[in-house]
mmCIF file of C-alpha atoms and ligand atoms in Angstrom:
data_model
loop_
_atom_site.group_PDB
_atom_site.id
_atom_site.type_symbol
_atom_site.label_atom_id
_atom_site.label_comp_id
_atom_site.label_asym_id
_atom_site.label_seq_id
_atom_site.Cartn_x
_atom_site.Cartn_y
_atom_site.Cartn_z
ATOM 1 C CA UNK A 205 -49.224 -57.845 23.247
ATOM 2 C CA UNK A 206 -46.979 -58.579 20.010
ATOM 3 C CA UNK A 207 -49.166 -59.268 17.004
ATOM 4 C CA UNK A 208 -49.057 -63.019 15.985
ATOM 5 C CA UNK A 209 -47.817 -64.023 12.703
ATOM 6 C CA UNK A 210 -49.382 -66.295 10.075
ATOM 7 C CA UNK A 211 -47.633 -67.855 7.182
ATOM 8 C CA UNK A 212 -50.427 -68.689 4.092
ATOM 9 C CA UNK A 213 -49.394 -70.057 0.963
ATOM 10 C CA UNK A 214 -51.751 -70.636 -2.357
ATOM 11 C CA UNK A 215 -52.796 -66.819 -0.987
ATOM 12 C CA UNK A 216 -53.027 -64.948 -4.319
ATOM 13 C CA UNK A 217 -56.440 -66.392 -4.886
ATOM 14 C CA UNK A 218 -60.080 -68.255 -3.753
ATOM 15 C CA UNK A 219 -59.751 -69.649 0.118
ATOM 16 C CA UNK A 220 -56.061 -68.945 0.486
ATOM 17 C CA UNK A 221 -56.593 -65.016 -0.238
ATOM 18 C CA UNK A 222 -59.868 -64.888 1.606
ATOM 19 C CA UNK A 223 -58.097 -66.568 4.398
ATOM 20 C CA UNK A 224 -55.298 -63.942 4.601
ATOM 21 C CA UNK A 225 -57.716 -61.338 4.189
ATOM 22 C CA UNK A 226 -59.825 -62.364 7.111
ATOM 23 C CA UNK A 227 -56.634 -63.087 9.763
ATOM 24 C CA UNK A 228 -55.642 -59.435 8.690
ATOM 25 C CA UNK A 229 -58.286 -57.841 9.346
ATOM 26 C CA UNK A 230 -58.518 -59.481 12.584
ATOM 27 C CA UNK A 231 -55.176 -58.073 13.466
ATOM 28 C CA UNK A 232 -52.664 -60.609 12.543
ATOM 29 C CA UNK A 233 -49.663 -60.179 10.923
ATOM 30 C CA UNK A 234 -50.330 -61.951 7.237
ATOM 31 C CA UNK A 235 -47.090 -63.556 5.137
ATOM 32 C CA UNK A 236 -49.053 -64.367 2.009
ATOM 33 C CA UNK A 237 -47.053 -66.866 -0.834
ATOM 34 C CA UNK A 238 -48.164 -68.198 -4.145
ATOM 35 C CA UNK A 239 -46.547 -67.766 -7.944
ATOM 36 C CA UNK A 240 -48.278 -64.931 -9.345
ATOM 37 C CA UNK A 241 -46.415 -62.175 -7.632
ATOM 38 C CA UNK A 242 -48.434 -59.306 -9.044
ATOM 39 C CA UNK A 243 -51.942 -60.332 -7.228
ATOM 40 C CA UNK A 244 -49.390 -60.825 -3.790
ATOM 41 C CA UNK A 245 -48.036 -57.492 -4.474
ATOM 42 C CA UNK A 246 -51.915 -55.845 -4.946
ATOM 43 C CA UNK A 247 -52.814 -58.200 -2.102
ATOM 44 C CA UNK A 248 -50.274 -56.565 0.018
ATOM 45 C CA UNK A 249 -51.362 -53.063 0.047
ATOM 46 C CA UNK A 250 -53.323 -54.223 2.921
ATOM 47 C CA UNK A 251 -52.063 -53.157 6.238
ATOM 48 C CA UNK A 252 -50.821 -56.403 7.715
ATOM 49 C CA UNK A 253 -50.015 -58.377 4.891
ATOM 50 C CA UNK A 254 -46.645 -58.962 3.237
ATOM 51 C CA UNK A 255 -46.035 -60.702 0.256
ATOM 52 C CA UNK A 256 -42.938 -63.302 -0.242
ATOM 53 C CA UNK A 257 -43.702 -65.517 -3.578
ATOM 54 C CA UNK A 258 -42.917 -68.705 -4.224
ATOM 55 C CA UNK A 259 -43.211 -72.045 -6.028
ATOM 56 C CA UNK A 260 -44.334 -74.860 -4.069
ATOM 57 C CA UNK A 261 -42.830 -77.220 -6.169
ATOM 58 C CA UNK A 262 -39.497 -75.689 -5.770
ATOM 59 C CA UNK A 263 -38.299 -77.598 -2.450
ATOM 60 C CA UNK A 264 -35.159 -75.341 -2.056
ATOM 61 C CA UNK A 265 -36.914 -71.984 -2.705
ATOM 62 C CA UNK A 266 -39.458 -72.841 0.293
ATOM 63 C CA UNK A 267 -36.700 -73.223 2.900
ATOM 64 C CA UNK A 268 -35.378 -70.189 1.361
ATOM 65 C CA UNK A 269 -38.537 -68.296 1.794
ATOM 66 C CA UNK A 270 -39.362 -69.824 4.987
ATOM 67 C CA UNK A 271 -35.958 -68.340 6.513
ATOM 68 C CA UNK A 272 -36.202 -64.541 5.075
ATOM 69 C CA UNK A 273 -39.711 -64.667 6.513
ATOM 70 C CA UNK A 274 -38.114 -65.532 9.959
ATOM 71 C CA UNK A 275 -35.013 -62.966 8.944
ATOM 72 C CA UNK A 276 -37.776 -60.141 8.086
ATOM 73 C CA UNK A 277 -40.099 -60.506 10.680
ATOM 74 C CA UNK A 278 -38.638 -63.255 13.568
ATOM 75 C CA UNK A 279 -41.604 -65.262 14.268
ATOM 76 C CA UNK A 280 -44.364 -67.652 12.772
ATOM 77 C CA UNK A 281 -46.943 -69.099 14.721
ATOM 78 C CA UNK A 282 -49.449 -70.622 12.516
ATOM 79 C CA UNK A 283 -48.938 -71.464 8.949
ATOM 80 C CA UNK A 284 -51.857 -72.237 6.420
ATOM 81 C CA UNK A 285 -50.592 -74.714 3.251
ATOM 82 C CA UNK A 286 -53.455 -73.989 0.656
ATOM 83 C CA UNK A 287 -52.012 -74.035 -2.813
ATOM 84 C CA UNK A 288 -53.567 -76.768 -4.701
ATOM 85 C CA UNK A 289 -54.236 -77.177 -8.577
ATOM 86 C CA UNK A 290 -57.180 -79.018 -10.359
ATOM 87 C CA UNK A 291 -57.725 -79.409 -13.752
ATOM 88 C CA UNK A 292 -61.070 -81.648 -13.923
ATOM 89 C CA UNK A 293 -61.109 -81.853 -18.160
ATOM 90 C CA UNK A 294 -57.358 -83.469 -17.700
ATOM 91 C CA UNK A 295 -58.838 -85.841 -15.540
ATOM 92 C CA UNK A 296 -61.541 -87.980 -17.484
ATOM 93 C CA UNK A 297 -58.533 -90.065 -18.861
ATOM 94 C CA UNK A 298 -55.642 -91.635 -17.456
ATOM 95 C CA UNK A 299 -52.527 -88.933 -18.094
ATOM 96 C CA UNK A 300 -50.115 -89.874 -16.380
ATOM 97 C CA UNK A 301 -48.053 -86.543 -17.301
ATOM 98 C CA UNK A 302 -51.512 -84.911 -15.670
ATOM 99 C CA UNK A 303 -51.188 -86.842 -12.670
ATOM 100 C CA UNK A 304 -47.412 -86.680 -11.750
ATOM 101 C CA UNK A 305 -48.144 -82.620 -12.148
ATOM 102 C CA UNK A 306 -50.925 -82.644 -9.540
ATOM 103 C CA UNK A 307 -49.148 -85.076 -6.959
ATOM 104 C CA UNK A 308 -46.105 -82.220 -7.116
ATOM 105 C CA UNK A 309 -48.473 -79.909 -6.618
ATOM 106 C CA UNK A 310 -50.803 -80.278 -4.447
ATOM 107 C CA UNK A 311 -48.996 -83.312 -2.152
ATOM 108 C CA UNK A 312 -45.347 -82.721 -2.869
ATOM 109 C CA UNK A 313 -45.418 -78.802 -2.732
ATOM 110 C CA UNK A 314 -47.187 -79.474 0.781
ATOM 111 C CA UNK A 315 -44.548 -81.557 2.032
ATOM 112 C CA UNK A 316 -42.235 -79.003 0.680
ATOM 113 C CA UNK A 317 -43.656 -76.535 3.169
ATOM 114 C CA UNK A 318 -43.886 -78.585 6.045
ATOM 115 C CA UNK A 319 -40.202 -79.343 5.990
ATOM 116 C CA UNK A 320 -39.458 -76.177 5.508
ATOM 117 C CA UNK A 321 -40.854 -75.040 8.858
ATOM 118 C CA UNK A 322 -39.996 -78.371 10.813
ATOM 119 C CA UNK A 323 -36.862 -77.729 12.041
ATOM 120 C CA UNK A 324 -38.077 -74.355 13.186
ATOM 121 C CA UNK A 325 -40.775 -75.207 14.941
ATOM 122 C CA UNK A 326 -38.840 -78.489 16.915
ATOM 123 C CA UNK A 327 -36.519 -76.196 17.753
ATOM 124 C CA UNK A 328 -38.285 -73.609 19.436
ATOM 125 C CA UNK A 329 -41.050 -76.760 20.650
ATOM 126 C CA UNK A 330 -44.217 -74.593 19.458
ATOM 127 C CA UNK A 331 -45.965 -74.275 16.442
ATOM 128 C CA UNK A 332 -49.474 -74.490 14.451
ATOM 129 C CA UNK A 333 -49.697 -75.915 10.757
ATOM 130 C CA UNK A 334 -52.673 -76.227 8.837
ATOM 131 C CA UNK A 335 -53.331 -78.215 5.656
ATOM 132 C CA UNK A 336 -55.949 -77.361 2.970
ATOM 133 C CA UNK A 337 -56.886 -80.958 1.660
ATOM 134 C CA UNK A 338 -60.734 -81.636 0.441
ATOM 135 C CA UNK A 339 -62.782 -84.729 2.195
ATOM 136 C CA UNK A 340 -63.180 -85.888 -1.857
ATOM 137 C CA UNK A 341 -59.888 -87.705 -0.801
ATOM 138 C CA UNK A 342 -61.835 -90.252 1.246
ATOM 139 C CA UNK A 343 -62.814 -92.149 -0.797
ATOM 140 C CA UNK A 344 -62.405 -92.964 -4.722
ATOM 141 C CA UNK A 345 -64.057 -91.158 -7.270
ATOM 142 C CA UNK A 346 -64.723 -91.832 -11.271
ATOM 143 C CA UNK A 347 -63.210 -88.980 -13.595
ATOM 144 C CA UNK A 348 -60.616 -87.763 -10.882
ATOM 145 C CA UNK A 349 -57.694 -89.906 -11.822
ATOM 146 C CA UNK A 350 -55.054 -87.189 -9.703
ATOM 147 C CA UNK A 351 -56.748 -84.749 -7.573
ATOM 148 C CA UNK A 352 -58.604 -87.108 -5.499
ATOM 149 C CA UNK A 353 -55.485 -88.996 -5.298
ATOM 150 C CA UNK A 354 -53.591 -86.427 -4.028
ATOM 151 C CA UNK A 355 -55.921 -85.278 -1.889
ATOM 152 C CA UNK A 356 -56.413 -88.817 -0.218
ATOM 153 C CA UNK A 357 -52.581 -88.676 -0.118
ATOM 154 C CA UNK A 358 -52.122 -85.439 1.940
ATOM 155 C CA UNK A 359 -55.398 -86.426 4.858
ATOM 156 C CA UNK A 360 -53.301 -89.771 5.108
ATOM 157 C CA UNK A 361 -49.886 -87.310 5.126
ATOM 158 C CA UNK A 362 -51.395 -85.054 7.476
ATOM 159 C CA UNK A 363 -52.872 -87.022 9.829
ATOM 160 C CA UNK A 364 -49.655 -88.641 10.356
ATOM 161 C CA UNK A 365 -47.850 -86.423 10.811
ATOM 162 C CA UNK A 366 -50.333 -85.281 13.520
ATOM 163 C CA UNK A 367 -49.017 -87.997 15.797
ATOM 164 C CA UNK A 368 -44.864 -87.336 14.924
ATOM 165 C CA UNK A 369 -45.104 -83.310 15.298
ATOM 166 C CA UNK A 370 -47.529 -83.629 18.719
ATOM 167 C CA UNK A 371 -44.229 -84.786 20.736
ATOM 168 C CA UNK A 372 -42.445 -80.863 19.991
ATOM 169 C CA UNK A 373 -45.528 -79.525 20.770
ATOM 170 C CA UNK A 374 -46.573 -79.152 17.236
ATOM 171 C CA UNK A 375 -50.535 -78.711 16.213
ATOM 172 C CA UNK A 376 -51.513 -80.184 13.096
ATOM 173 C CA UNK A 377 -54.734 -79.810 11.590
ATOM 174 C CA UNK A 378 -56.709 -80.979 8.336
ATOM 175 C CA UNK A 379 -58.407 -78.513 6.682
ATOM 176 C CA UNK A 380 -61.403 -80.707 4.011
ATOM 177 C CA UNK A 381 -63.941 -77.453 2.607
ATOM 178 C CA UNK A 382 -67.093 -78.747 0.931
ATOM 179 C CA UNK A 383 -67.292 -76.485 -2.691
ATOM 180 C CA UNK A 384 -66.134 -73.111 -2.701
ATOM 181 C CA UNK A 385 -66.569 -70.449 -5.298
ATOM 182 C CA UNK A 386 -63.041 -70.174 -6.606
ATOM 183 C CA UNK A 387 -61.327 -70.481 -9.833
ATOM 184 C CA UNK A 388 -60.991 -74.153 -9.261
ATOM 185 C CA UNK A 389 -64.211 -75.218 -9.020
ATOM 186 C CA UNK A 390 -65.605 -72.281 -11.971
ATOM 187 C CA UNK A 391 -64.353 -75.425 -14.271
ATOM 188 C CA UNK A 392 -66.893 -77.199 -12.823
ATOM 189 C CA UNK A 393 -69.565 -77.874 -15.212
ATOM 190 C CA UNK A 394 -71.647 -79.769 -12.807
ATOM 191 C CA UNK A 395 -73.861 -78.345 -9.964
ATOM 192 C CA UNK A 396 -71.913 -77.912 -6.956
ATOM 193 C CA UNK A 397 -74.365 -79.006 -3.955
ATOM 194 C CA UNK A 398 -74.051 -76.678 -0.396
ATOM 195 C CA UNK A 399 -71.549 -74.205 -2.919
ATOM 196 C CA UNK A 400 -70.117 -71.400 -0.521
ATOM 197 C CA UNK A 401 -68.298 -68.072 -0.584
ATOM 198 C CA UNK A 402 -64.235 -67.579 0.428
ATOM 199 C CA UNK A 403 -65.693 -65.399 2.862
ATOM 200 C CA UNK A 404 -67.607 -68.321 4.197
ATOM 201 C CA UNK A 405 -64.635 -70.627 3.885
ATOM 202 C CA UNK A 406 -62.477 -67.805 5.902
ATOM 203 C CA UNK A 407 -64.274 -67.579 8.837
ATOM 204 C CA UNK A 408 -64.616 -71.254 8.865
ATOM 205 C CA UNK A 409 -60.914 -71.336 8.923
ATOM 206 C CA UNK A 410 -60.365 -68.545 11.122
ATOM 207 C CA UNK A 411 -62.829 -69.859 13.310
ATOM 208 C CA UNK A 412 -61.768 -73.608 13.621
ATOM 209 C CA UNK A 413 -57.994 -72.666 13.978
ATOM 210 C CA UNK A 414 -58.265 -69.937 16.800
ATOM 211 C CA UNK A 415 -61.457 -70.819 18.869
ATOM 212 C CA UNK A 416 -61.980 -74.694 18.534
ATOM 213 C CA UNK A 417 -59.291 -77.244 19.084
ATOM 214 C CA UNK A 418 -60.253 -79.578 16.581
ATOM 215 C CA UNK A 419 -57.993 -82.223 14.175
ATOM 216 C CA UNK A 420 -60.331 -81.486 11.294
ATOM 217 C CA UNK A 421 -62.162 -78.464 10.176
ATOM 218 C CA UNK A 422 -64.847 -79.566 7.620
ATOM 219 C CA UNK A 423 -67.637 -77.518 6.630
ATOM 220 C CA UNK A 424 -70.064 -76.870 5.341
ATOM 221 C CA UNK A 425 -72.063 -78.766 8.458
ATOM 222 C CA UNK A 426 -74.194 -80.335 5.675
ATOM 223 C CA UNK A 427 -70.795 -81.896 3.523
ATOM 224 C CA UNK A 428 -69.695 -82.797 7.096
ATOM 225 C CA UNK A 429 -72.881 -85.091 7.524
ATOM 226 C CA UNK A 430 -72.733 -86.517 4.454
ATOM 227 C CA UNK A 431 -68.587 -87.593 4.482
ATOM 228 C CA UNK A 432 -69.035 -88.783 8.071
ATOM 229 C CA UNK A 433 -71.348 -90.971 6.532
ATOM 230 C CA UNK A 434 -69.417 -91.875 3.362
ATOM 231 C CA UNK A 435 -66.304 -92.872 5.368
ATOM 232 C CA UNK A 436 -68.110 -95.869 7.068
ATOM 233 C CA UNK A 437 -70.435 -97.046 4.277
ATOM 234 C CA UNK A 438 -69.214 -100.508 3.107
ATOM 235 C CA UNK A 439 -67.272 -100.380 -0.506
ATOM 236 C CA UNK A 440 -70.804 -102.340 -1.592
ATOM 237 C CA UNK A 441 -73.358 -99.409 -0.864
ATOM 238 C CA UNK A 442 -70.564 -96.705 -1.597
ATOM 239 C CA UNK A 443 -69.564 -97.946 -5.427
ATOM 240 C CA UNK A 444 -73.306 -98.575 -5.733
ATOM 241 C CA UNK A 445 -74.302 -95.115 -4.993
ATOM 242 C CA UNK A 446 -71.550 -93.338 -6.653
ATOM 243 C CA UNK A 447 -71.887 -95.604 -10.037
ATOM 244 C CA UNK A 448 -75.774 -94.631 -9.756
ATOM 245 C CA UNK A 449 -75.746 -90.672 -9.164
ATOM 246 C CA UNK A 450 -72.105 -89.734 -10.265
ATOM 247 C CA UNK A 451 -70.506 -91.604 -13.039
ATOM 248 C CA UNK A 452 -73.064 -90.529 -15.377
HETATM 249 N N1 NAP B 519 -62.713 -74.523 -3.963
HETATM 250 C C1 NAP B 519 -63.129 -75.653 -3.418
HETATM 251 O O1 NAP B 519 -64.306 -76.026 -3.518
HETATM 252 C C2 NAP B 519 -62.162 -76.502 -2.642
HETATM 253 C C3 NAP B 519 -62.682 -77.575 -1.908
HETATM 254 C C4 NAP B 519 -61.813 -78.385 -1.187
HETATM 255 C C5 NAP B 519 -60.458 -78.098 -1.181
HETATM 256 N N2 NAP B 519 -59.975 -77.054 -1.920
HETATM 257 C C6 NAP B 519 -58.539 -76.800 -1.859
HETATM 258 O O2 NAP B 519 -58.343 -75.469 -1.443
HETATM 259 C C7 NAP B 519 -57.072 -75.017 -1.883
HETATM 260 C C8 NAP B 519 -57.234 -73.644 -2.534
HETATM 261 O O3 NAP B 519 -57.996 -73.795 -3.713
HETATM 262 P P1 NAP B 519 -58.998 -72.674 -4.226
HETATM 263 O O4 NAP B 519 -60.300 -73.326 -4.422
HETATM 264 O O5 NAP B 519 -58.901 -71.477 -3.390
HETATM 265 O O6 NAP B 519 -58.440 -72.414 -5.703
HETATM 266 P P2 NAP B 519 -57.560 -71.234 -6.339
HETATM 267 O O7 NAP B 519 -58.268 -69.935 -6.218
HETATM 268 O O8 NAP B 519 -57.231 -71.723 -7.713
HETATM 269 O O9 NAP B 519 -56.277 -71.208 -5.427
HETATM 270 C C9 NAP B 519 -55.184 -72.043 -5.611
HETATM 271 C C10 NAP B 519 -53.977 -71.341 -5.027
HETATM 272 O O10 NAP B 519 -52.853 -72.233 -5.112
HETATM 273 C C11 NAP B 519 -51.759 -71.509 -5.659
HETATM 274 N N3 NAP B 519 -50.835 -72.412 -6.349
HETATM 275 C C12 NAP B 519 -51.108 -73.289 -7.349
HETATM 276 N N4 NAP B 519 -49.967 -73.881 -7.753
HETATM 277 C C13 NAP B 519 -48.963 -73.367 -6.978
HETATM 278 C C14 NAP B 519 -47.561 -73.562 -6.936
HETATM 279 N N5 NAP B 519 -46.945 -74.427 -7.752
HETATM 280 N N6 NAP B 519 -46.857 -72.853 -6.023
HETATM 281 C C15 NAP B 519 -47.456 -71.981 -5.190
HETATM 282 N N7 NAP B 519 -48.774 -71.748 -5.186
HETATM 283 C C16 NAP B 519 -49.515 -72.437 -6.097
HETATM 284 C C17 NAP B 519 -52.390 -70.498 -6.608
HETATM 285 O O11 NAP B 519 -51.525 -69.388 -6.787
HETATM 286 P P3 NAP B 519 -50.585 -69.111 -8.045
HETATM 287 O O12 NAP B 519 -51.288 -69.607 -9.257
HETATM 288 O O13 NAP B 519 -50.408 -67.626 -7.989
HETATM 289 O O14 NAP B 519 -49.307 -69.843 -7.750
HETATM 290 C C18 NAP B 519 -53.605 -70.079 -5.793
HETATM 291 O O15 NAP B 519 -53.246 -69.077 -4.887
HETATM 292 C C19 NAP B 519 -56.560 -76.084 -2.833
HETATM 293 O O16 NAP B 519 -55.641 -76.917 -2.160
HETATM 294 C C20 NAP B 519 -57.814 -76.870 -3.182
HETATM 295 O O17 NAP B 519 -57.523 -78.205 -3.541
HETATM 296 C C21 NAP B 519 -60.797 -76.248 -2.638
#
């Protein structure tokens, strides 16, 4: 049987990396993307894994990568979006420059993505797309004037287009980790509750996306409890908890 293929971007680093580590070593073929060419290239001494950067941002350069991926190696069946930026000391005021920055990133360079492997995937009726988002985009929270936003913006983004991309046979699924040891959350300067490895994360991924049939793969099980919960508490109880033990 002909190895499947797996398109990952935000793969030079944390969960993205770890991801395309894990599908390699479990014999897929790994097309890793992210700016910083030079940990693709080192990433890509692994057997399996082959390195094509690119800027998320850059609309045009996606569809450009997307098609020499198809050119080089003729098939994708399952691509991971999980580039994301998050700069929490930007965040305690409003910047609007700040914001606009992490919308392009981490919502806008996902959309960027998607499109680019749309018409592809309607065509030949198949496909598999994942999206890294965070469950912090449930609700509202103080000091996260942009990430959270964007995050709330790409579940809502995602889910949709769960329903438009089912018709051609399309999967879509929402990817919300609970804290992860990566450089994103090292700028944390709180304690990160239920904090896990990329390893962890990986096989979480790996697991959700080729075993379970799930829309959303949220771990770990204790940050799944907890945002089940948070999604149905009434605005009342919520903003009273969260002014209480958060917004200190
Ligand atoms: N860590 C957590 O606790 C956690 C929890 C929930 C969700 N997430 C989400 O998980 C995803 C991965 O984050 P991480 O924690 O693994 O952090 P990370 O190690 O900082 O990874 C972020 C990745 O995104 C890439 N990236 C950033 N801007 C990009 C751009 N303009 N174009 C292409 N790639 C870009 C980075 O690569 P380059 O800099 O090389 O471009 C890097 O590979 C993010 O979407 C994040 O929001 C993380």
């Amino acid at each position: 049987m002909s190895k499947k293929t797996i398109w990952i971007t935000g793969a030079s680093s944390g969960i993205g990396k770890a991801t395309a580590m894990k599908f390699a070593m479990e014999g897929w073929k790994v097309i890793i993307s992210a700016r910083r060419t030079e940990l693709l290239n080192e990433l890509s001494k692994n057997e399996n894994i082959y390195s094509y950067p690119l800027d998320v941002t850059n609309a045009v350069n996606a569809k450009e990568v997307f098609n020499n991926i198809i050119n080089d190696h003729g098939n994708v069946n399952l691509c991971i979006f999980s580039s994301g930026t998050y700069e929490r000391k930007s965040e305690k005021e409003l910047n609007v420059e700040n914001i606009k920055h992490v919308m392009e990133v981490n919502f806008i360079g996902v959309i960027n993505c998607v499109s680019a492997v749309e018409k592809y995937y309607k065509t030949k009726n198949n496909g598999h797309i994942a999206i890294v988002s965070s469950p912090v985009g449930y609700r509202g929270l103080p000091k996260s004037s942009g990430y959270t936003p964007s995050k709330a913006a790409l579940n809502n983004f995602t889910q949709g287009i769960y329903f438009d991309f089912k018709k051609f046979n399309i999967k879509v699924t929402l990817i919300t980790p609970g804290f992860i040891k990566t450089a994103l959350t090292d700028k944390n300067e709180f304690k990160m509750p239920f904090l896990k490895s990329t390893k962890y994360a990986a096989n979480e991924i790996f697991d959700g996306l080729t075993k379970n049939n799930n829309f959303e793969i949220i771990f770990p099980y204790q940050i799944k409890l907890i945002y089940k919960l948070i999604q149905i508490l009434p605005n009342k109880i919520y903003n009273y908890l969260i002014s209480k033990y958060v917004n200190r």
